[in-house]
């Protein structure tokens, strides 16, 4: 993400390794997370929240994040089970 100096406002791009978490977990904004899938590990930053809990989802990966796991499109990635942990601050 590109962040303005002295500000918490970030501009997300398709190249930002980011994730969204359920709105109920907004306290996780700004935290780093390691995501594990198919023998690969990607570190991303929590930059957004969404209505994920009613869908039974814990994370919403940005395009750059699912591309880092080898997916070529959102339909190629779809919904997958991943393991994750928050990195100690």
Coordinates of N, CA and C in Angstrom, one line a residue:
X1 N 0.8 -1.2 0.0 CA 0.0 0.0 0.0 C 0.9 1.2 0.0
X2 N 0.4 2.3 -0.6 CA 1.1 3.6 -0.6 C 0.4 4.4 0.5
X3 N 1.2 4.8 1.5 CA 0.6 5.6 2.6 C 1.2 7.0 2.6
X4 N 0.3 7.9 2.9 CA 0.7 9.3 3.1 C 1.5 9.5 4.3
X5 N 2.6 10.2 4.3 CA 3.5 10.4 5.4 C 2.7 11.1 6.5
X6 N 2.8 10.6 7.7 CA 2.1 11.2 8.9 C 0.6 10.9 8.9
X7 N 0.2 10.0 8.1 CA -1.3 9.7 8.0 C -1.4 8.2 8.0
X8 N -2.6 7.7 8.5 CA -2.9 6.3 8.4 C -3.7 6.0 7.2
X9 N -3.9 6.9 6.3 CA -4.7 6.7 5.1 C -3.8 6.1 4.0
X10 N -4.2 4.9 3.5 CA -3.4 4.2 2.5 C -4.2 4.0 1.3
X11 N -3.5 4.0 0.2 CA -4.1 3.8 -1.1 C -3.7 2.4 -1.6
X12 N -4.7 1.5 -1.7 CA -4.5 0.1 -2.1 C -4.4 0.0 -3.6
X13 N -3.5 -0.9 -4.1 CA -3.4 -1.1 -5.5 C -3.4 -2.6 -5.7
X14 N -3.5 -3.0 -7.0 CA -3.5 -4.5 -7.3 C -2.1 -5.1 -6.9
X15 N -1.2 -4.3 -6.5 CA 0.2 -4.8 -6.2 C 0.4 -4.9 -4.6
X16 N -0.6 -4.5 -3.9 CA -0.5 -4.5 -2.4 C -0.8 -5.8 -1.8
X17 N 0.1 -6.4 -1.0 CA -0.2 -7.6 -0.3 C -1.0 -7.3 0.9
X18 N -2.3 -7.3 0.8 CA -3.2 -6.9 1.9 C -4.4 -7.9 2.0
X19 N -5.1 -7.8 3.1 CA -6.3 -8.6 3.4 C -7.3 -7.8 4.1
X20 N -8.5 -8.2 4.0 CA -9.6 -7.6 4.9 C -10.0 -8.7 5.9
X21 N -10.4 -8.2 7.0 CA -10.9 -9.1 8.1 C -12.4 -8.8 8.4
X22 N -13.1 -9.6 9.1 CA -14.5 -9.2 9.4 C -14.6 -7.9 10.2
X23 N -15.7 -7.2 10.0 CA -15.8 -5.9 10.7 C -15.7 -6.0 12.2
X24 N -16.1 -7.2 12.7 CA -16.0 -7.4 14.2 C -14.5 -7.4 14.7
X25 N -13.6 -7.5 13.8 CA -12.1 -7.6 14.1 C -11.4 -6.3 13.7
X26 N -12.1 -5.2 13.7 CA -11.4 -4.0 13.2 C -10.2 -3.6 14.0
X27 N -10.0 -4.1 15.2 CA -8.9 -3.9 16.0 C -7.6 -4.5 15.4
X28 N -7.8 -5.3 14.4 CA -6.6 -6.0 13.7 C -6.1 -5.1 12.6
X29 N -6.7 -4.0 12.3 CA -6.2 -3.1 11.2 C -4.8 -2.7 11.5
X30 N -4.0 -2.8 10.4 CA -2.6 -2.4 10.5 C -1.7 -3.6 10.9
X31 N -2.2 -4.7 11.4 CA -1.4 -5.9 11.8 C -0.9 -6.6 10.5
X32 N 0.2 -7.3 10.7 CA 0.7 -8.2 9.7 C 0.2 -9.6 9.9
X33 N 0.0 -10.3 8.8 CA -0.5 -11.7 8.9 C 0.3 -12.5 8.0
X34 N 0.6 -13.7 8.4 CA 1.2 -14.7 7.5 C 0.1 -15.7 7.1
X35 N 0.0 -15.9 5.8 CA -1.0 -16.8 5.2 C -0.3 -18.0 4.6
X36 N -0.7 -19.2 4.9 CA -0.1 -20.4 4.4 C -1.1 -21.2 3.5
X37 N -0.6 -21.5 2.3 CA -1.4 -22.3 1.4 C -0.5 -23.1 0.4
X38 N -0.7 -24.4 0.3 CA -0.1 -25.2 -0.7 C 1.5 -25.1 -0.6
X39 N 2.0 -25.1 0.6 CA 3.4 -25.0 0.8 C 4.0 -23.6 0.7
X40 N 3.2 -22.6 0.4 CA 3.7 -21.2 0.3 C 3.3 -20.4 1.4
X41 N 4.1 -19.4 1.8 CA 3.8 -18.5 2.8 C 3.8 -17.0 2.3
X42 N 2.8 -16.3 2.5 CA 2.7 -14.9 2.0 C 2.4 -14.0 3.3
X43 N 3.2 -12.9 3.4 CA 3.0 -12.0 4.5 C 2.2 -10.8 3.9
X44 N 1.1 -10.4 4.6 CA 0.3 -9.3 4.1 C -0.1 -8.4 5.3
X45 N -0.7 -7.3 5.0 CA -1.1 -6.4 6.0 C -2.7 -6.3 6.0
X46 N -3.2 -6.2 7.2 CA -4.7 -6.0 7.3 C -5.0 -4.6 7.1
X47 N -5.7 -4.2 6.1 CA -6.0 -2.8 5.7 C -7.4 -2.5 5.6
X48 N -8.3 -3.5 5.8 CA -9.7 -3.2 5.5 C -10.6 -4.2 6.3
X49 N -11.8 -3.9 6.5 CA -12.8 -4.8 7.1 C -14.0 -5.0 6.1
X50 N -14.7 -6.0 6.3 CA -15.9 -6.3 5.5 C -16.9 -7.2 6.2
X51 N -18.0 -7.4 5.6 CA -19.1 -8.2 6.1 C -18.8 -9.7 5.7
X52 N -17.7 -10.2 6.3 CA -17.2 -11.5 6.0 C -17.8 -12.6 6.9
X53 N -18.1 -12.3 8.1 CA -18.5 -13.3 9.1 C -19.8 -14.0 8.6
X54 N -20.9 -13.2 8.1 CA -22.1 -13.9 7.7 C -21.9 -14.9 6.6
X55 N -20.8 -14.8 5.9 CA -20.4 -15.7 4.8 C -19.5 -16.8 5.2
X56 N -19.2 -16.8 6.5 CA -18.3 -17.9 7.1 C -16.9 -17.7 6.7
X57 N -16.5 -16.5 6.4 CA -15.1 -16.2 5.9 C -14.3 -15.4 7.0
X58 N -13.0 -15.7 7.1 CA -12.2 -15.0 8.0 C -11.3 -13.9 7.4
X59 N -11.0 -14.1 6.1 CA -10.1 -13.2 5.3 C -10.7 -13.0 3.9
X60 N -10.4 -11.8 3.4 CA -10.6 -11.5 2.0 C -9.3 -11.0 1.4
X61 N -8.7 -11.8 0.6 CA -7.3 -11.5 0.0 C -7.4 -10.5 -1.1
X62 N -6.4 -9.6 -1.2 CA -6.3 -8.7 -2.3 C -5.9 -9.5 -3.5
X63 N -6.0 -8.9 -4.7 CA -5.5 -9.6 -5.9 C -4.0 -9.9 -5.9
X64 N -3.2 -9.0 -5.3 CA -1.8 -9.3 -5.2 C -1.5 -10.5 -4.3
X65 N -2.3 -10.6 -3.3 CA -2.1 -11.7 -2.3 C -2.5 -13.0 -2.9
X66 N -3.7 -13.1 -3.6 CA -4.0 -14.4 -4.2 C -3.1 -14.7 -5.4
X67 N -2.6 -13.7 -6.1 CA -1.6 -13.9 -7.2 C -0.3 -14.5 -6.6
X68 N 0.1 -14.0 -5.4 CA 1.3 -14.5 -4.8 C 1.2 -16.1 -4.5
X69 N 0.0 -16.6 -4.5 CA -0.2 -18.0 -4.3 C -0.3 -18.7 -5.6
X70 N -0.2 -18.0 -6.7 CA -0.2 -18.6 -8.1 C -1.5 -18.5 -8.8
X71 N -2.5 -17.9 -8.3 CA -3.8 -17.8 -9.0 C -3.7 -16.7 -10.0
X72 N -4.3 -16.9 -11.2 CA -4.2 -15.9 -12.2 C -5.5 -15.0 -12.3
X73 N -6.5 -15.3 -11.6 CA -7.7 -14.5 -11.6 C -8.5 -14.8 -10.3
X74 N -9.5 -13.9 -10.0 CA -10.3 -14.2 -8.9 C -11.1 -15.4 -9.0
X75 N -11.6 -15.8 -10.2 CA -12.3 -17.0 -10.4 C -11.4 -18.2 -10.3
X76 N -10.1 -18.0 -10.7 CA -9.2 -19.1 -10.5 C -8.9 -19.3 -9.0
X77 N -8.8 -18.3 -8.2 CA -8.6 -18.4 -6.8 C -9.9 -18.9 -6.1
X78 N -11.0 -18.2 -6.3 CA -12.3 -18.6 -5.7 C -12.3 -18.5 -4.2
X79 N -12.9 -19.5 -3.5 CA -12.9 -19.6 -2.1 C -12.1 -20.8 -1.7
X80 N -11.0 -20.5 -0.9 CA -10.1 -21.7 -0.5 C -9.9 -21.6 1.0
X81 N -9.6 -22.7 1.6 CA -9.2 -22.8 2.9 C -7.7 -22.6 3.1
X82 N -7.3 -21.6 3.9 CA -5.9 -21.3 4.2 C -5.7 -21.4 5.7
X83 N -4.4 -21.4 6.0 CA -4.1 -21.3 7.4 C -3.4 -19.9 7.6
X84 N -3.5 -19.3 8.7 CA -2.9 -18.0 8.9 C -2.6 -17.8 10.4
X85 N -1.7 -16.8 10.6 CA -1.4 -16.4 12.0 C -1.0 -14.9 11.9
X86 N -1.3 -14.2 12.9 CA -0.9 -12.8 13.0 C 0.5 -12.7 13.5
X87 N 1.3 -11.9 12.9 CA 2.7 -11.7 13.3 C 2.8 -10.9 14.5
X88 N 3.6 -11.3 15.5 CA 3.8 -10.5 16.7 C 4.3 -9.1 16.4
X89 N 3.8 -8.2 17.1 CA 4.2 -6.8 16.9 C 5.5 -6.4 17.6

